[in-house]
Coordinates of C-alpha atoms in Angstrom, one line a residue:
X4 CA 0.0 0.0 0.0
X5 CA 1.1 3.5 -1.2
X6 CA 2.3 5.7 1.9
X7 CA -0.2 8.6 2.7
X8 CA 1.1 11.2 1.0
X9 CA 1.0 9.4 -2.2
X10 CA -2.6 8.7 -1.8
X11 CA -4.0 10.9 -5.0
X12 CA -7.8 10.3 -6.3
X13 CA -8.9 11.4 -9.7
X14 CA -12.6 12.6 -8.6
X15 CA -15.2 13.4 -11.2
X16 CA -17.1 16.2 -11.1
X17 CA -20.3 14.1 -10.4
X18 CA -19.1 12.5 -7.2
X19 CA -17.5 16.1 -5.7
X20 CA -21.3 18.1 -4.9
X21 CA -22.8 16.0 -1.7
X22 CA -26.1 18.1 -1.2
X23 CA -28.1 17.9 2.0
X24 CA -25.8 15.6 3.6
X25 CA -24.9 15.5 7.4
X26 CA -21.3 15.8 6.7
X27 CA -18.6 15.3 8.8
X28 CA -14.8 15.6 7.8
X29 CA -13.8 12.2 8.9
X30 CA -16.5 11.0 7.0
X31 CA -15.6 12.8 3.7
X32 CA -12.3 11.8 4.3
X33 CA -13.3 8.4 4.8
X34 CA -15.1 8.6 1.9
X35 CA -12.4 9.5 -0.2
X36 CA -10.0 7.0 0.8
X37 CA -12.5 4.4 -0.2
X38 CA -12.7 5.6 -3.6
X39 CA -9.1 5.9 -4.1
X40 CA -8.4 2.3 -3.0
X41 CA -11.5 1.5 -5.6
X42 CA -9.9 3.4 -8.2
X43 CA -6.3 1.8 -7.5
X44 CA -7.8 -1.8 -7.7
X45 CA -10.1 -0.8 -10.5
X46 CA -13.4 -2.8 -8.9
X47 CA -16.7 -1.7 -7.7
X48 CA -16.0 -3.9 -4.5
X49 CA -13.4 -4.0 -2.0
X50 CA -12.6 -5.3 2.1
X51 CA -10.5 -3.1 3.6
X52 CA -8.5 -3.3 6.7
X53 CA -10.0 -1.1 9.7
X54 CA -6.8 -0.1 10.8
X55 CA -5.9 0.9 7.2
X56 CA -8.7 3.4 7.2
X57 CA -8.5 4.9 10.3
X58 CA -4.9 5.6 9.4
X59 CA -5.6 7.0 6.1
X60 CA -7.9 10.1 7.9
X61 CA -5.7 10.2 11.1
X62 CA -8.0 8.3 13.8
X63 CA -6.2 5.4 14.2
X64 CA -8.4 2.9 16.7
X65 CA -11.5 4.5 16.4
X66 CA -13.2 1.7 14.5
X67 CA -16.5 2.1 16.1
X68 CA -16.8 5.8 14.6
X69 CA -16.2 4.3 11.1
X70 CA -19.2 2.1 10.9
X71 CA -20.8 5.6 11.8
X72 CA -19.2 7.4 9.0
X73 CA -20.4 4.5 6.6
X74 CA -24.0 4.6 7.6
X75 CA -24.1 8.2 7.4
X76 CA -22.6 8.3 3.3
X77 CA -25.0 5.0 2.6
X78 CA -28.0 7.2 3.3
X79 CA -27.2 10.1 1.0
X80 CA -28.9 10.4 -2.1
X81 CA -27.5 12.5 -4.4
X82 CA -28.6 14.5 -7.2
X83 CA -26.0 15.0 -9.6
X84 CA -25.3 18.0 -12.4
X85 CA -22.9 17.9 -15.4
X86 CA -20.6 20.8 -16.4
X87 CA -23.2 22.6 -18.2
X88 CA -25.5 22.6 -15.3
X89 CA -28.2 20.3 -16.2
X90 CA -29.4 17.4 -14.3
X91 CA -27.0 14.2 -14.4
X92 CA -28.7 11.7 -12.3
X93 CA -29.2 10.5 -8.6
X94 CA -27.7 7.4 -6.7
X95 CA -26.1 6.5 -3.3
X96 CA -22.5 7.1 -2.8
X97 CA -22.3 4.0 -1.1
X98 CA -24.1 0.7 -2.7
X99 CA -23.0 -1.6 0.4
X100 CA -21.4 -1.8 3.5
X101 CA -20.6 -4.7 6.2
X102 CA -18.6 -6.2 8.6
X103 CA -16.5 -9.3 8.0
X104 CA -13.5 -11.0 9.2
X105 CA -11.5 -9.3 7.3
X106 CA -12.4 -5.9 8.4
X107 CA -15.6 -4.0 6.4
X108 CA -16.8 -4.9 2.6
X109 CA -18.1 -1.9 0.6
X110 CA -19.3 -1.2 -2.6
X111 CA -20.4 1.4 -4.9
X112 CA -22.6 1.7 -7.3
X113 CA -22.4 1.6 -11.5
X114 CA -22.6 5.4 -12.0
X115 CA -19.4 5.6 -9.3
X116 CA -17.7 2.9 -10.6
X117 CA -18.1 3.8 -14.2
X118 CA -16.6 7.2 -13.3
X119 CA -13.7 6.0 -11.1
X120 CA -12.7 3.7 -14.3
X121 CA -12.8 6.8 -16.2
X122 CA -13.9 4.6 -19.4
X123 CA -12.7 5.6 -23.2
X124 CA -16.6 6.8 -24.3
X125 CA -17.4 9.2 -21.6
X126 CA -13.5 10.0 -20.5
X127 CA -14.2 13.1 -22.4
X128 CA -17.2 14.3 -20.8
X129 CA -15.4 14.1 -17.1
X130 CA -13.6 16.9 -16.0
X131 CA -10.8 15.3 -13.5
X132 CA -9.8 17.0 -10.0
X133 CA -6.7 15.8 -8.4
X134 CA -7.7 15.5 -4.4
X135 CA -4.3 14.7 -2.2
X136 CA -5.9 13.0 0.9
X137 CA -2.6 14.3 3.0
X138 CA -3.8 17.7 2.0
X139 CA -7.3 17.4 3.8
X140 CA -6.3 16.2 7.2
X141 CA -5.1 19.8 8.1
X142 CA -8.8 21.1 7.6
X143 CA -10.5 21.9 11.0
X144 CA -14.0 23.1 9.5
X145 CA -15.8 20.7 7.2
X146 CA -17.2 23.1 4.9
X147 CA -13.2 23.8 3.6
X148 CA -13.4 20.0 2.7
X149 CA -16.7 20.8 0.6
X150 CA -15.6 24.7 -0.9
X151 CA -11.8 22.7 -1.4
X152 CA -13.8 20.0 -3.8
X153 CA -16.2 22.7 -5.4
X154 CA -13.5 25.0 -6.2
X155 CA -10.8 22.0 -7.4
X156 CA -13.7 21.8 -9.9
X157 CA -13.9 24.9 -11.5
X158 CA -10.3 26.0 -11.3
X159 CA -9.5 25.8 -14.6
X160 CA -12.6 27.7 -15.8
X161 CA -14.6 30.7 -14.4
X162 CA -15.4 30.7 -11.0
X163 CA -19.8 30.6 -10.9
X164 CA -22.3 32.7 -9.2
X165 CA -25.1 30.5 -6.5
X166 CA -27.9 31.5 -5.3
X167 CA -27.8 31.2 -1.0
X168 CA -30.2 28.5 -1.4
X169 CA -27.8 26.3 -3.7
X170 CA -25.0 26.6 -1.0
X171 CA -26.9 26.0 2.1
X172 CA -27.5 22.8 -0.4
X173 CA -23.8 22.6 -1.3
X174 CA -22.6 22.7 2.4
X175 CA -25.8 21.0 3.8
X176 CA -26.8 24.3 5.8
X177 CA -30.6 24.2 4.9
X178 CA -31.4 24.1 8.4
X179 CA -28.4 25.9 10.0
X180 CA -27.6 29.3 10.6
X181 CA -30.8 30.7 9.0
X182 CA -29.8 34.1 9.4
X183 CA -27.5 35.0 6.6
X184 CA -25.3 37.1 9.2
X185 CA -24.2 33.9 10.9
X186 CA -24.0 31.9 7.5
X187 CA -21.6 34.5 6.5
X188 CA -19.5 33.8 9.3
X189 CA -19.6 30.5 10.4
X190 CA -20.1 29.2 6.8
X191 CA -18.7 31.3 4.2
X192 CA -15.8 33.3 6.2
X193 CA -14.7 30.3 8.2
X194 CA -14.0 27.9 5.1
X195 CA -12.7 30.6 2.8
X196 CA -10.5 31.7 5.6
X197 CA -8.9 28.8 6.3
X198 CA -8.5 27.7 2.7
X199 CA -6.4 31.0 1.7
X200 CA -4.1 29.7 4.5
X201 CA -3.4 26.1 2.9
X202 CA -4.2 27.1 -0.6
X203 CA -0.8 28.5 -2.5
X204 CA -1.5 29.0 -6.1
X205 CA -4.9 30.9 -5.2
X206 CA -6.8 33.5 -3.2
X207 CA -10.4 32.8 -2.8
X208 CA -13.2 35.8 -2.1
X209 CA -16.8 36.1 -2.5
X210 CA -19.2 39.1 -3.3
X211 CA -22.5 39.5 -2.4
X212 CA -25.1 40.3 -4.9
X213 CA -28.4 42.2 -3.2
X214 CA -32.0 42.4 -3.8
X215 CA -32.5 45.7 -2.0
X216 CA -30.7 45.0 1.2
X217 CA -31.2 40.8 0.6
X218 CA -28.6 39.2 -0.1
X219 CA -29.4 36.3 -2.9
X220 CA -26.6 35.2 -4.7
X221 CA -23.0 34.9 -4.0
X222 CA -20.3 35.1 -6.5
X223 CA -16.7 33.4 -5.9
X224 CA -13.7 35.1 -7.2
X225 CA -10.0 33.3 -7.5
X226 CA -7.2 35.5 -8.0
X227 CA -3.4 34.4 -8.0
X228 CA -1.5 34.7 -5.3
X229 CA 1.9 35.9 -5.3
X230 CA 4.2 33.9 -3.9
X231 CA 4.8 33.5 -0.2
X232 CA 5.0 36.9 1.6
X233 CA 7.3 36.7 5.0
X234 CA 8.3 40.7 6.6
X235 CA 11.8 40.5 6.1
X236 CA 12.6 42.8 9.2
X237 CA 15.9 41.0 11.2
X238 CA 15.6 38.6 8.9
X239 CA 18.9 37.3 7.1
X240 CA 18.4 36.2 3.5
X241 CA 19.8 32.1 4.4
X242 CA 16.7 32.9 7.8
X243 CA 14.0 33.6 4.9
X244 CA 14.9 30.8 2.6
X245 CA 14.6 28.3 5.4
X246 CA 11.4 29.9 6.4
X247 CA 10.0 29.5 2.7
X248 CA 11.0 26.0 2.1
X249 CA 9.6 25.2 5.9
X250 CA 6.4 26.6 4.4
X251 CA 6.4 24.2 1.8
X252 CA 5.3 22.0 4.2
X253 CA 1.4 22.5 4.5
X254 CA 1.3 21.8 8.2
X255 CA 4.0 24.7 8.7
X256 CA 2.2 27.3 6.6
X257 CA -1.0 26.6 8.0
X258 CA 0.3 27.7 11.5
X259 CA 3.2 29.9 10.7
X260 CA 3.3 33.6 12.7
X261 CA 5.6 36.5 11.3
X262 CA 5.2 37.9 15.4
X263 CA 6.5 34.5 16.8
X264 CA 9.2 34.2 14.4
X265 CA 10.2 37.9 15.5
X266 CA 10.2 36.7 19.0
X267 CA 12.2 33.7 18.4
X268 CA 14.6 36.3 16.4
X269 CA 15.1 37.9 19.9
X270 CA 15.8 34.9 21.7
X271 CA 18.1 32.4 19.6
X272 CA 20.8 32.2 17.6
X273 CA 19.7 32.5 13.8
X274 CA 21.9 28.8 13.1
X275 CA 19.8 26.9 15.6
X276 CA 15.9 28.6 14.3
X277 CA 17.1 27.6 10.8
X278 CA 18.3 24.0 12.1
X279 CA 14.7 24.1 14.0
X280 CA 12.9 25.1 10.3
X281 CA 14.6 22.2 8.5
X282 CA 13.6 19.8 10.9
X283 CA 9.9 21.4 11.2
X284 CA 10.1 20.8 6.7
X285 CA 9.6 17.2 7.7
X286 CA 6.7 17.2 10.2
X287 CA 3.7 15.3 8.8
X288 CA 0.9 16.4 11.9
X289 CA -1.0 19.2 12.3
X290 CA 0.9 21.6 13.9
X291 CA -1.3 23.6 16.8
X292 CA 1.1 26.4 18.0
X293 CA 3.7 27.3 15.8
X294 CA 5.9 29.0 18.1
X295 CA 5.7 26.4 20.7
X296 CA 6.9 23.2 18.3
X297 CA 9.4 25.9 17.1
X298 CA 10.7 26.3 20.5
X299 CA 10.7 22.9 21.4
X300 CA 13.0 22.1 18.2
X301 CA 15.0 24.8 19.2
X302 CA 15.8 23.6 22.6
X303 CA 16.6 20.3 21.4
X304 CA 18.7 21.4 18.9
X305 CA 20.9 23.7 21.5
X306 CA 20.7 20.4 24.2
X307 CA 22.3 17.8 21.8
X308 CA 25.0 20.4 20.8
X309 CA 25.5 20.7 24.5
X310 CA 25.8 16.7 24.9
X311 CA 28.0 16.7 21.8
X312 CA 30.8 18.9 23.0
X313 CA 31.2 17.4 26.4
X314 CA 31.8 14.5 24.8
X315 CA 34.3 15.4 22.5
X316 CA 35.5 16.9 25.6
X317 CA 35.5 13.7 27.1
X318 CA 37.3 12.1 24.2
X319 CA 40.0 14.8 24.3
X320 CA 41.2 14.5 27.2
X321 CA 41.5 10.4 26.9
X322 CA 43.1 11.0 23.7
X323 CA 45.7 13.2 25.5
X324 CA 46.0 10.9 28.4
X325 CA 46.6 7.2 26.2
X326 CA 49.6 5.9 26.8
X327 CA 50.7 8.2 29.7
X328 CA 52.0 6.1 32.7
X329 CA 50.1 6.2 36.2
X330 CA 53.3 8.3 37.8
X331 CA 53.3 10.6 34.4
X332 CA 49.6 11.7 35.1
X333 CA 51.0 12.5 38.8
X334 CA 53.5 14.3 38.4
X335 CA 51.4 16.6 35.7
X336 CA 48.7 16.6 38.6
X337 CA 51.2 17.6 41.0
X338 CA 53.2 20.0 39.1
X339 CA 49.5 21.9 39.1
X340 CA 49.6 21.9 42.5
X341 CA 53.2 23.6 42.6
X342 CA 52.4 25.9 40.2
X343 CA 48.9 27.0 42.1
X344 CA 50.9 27.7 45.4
X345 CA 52.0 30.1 47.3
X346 CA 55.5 29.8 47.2
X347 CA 57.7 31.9 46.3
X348 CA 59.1 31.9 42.6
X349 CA 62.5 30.2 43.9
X350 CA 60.9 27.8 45.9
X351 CA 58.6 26.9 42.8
X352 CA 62.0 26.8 40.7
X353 CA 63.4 24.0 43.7
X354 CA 60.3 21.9 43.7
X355 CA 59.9 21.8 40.0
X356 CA 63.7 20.4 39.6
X357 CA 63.1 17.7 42.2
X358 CA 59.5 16.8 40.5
X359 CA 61.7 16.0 37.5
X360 CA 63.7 13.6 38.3
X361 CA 61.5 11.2 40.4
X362 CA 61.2 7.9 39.3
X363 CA 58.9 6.0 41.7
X364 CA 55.3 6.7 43.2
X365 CA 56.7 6.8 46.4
X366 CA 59.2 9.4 46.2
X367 CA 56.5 11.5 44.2
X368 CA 54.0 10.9 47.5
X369 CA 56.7 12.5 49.9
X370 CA 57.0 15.5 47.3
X371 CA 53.5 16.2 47.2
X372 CA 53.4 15.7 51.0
X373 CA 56.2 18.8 51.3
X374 CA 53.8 20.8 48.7
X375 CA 50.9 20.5 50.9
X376 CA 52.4 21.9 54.0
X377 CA 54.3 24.1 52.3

């Protein structure tokens, strides 16, 4: 099985618009991974692993919640439109679904299948969205999973303009926020908000278009987005490239604060918050305070530098001391002691001669004996 990152359905347009559904993200995401395995084993049929699943959407163990999600997406009924609007057909996004000893049989049905197989005679007539799975596990509000699928599908022609009732549709909202100024906010806002954060080849708006003061329809807009802005202030040029390529990594640039990385500016040596950056480029969680796993890479960073050099300080000294005879390490011991006292130059000078010509412990003993009460 393909690691999570590499986990990439082709998703037609039919399957992305789930209307009137009580969606969840696990459950979209479980969704998802069920097609993809589907797709990658080109059936209509499959028994997949519980455990593989709840890794897949990042709830490992939770197996109970999954024959929750499956029950929930077998009862949706879908009516489905094609690129130019008109009215494709209705089915089940689920056909099947039950235990076994393997772990949970599901199936989909014809329409699905037929899709997922992307077949030579209607290939054409599919528009195909590339949905990374890895990508939708940093989503905290479900409708960004929904607006993330409905805009994949138009991004490569113009953005439409929906009427409020075919959005509270969209995002299943029919009965939810009925006033449009909590809609706007907890709907619209929130999902838009947080997708210009992950998205980086686009930044997503709306407009609202009015009936006297009503508001009726909504029009999306896309523009481009520049590439990453980062306020360059006591910033070093090597200190911005790390912070770009560590923004590379979704979970960093989901979380990332200009006003922490000031602060850590303040506080560390620029080496050690680039080493901390690089090693951040390879986290694969969601990341819930930047500046604290920042810090905490930091820290670690400074602590095994600190371990490091104690033992090469440890190693130096053997080094120095191999193949030094017990009465040679002595006499260096006590010509420290000598040198430390505070005896007079010439009596240093008299000692000293003495030390260098003993030959025996004893005889070094009786020195260090005169030292000590001198």
């Amino acid at each position: 099985m393909k690691k999570l990152k590499d986990l990439i359905l082709f998703k037609p347009n039919q399957l992305i618009e789930i209307k009137g559904a009580p969606l969840t993200t696990q459950g979209l995401l479980t969704y998802d991974f069920i097609l993809h395995r589907l797709q990658q084993e080109k059936t209509d049929s499959i028994t997949l692993s519980l455990r593989d699943i709840t890794k897949a959407i990042g709830t490992e163990g939770n197996y109970d919640e999954i024959y929750l999600y499956l029950d929930s997406i077998q009862r949706i009924r879908i009516e489905s439109k094609d690129a130019k609007g008109k009215l494709w057909g209705a089915f089940n996004l689920l056909a099947e679904y039950r235990k076994c000893e393997d772990g949970i049989f599901v199936a989909v049905p014809p329409t699905i299948y037929k899709a997922l197989k992307g077949e030579k005679d209607n290939k054409d007539s599919l528009y195909y969205t590339t949905i990374k799975l890895l990508e939708k596990r940093v989503f905290r509000c479900v409708y960004s999973l929904i607006f993330y699928d409905f805009f994949k599908k138009y991004e490569k022609v113009h953005m439409p303009i929906l009427e409020l009732d075919e959005i509270r549709e969209l995002t299943g909202t029919i009965d939810k926020y009925q006033e449009y100024k909590a809609f706007k906010v907890h709907v619209l806002k929130k999902a838009i908000t947080e997708l210009n954060r992950f998205e980086k080849k686009y930044e997503y708006d709306f407009e609202e278009i009015k009936i006297n003061r009503k508001v009726y329809k909504i029009k999306f807009i896309r523009m481009d987005k520049d590439s990453v802005k980062i306020e360059e202030h006591n910033m070093s040029e090597k200190l911005v490239k790390a912070v770009l390529k560590a923004r590379k990594n979704i979970y960093v640039d989901s979380s990332y604060s200009q006003k922490s990385m000031d602060k850590l500016i303040s506080q560390y040596d620029e080496s050690h918050i680039i080493k901390g950056l690089n090693e951040l480029y390879k986290y694969n969680y969601p990341i819930e305070n930047f500046s604290k796993i920042l810090n905490s890479k930091i820290k670690d960073i400074i602590d095994s530098e600190k371990v490091k050099r104690k033992k090469e300080s440890v190693k130096t000294v053997k080094i120095e001391t191999l193949g030094k005879t017990e009465l040679d390490i002595e006499k260096e011991r006590i010509s420290l002691i000598i040198l430390n006292s505070k005896l007079s130059t010439k009596e240093k000078m008299l000692l000293f001669r003495k030390l260098s010509v003993i030959e025996d412990m004893k005889t070094l003993k009786e020195l260090e004996n005169i030292c000590v009460i001198q």
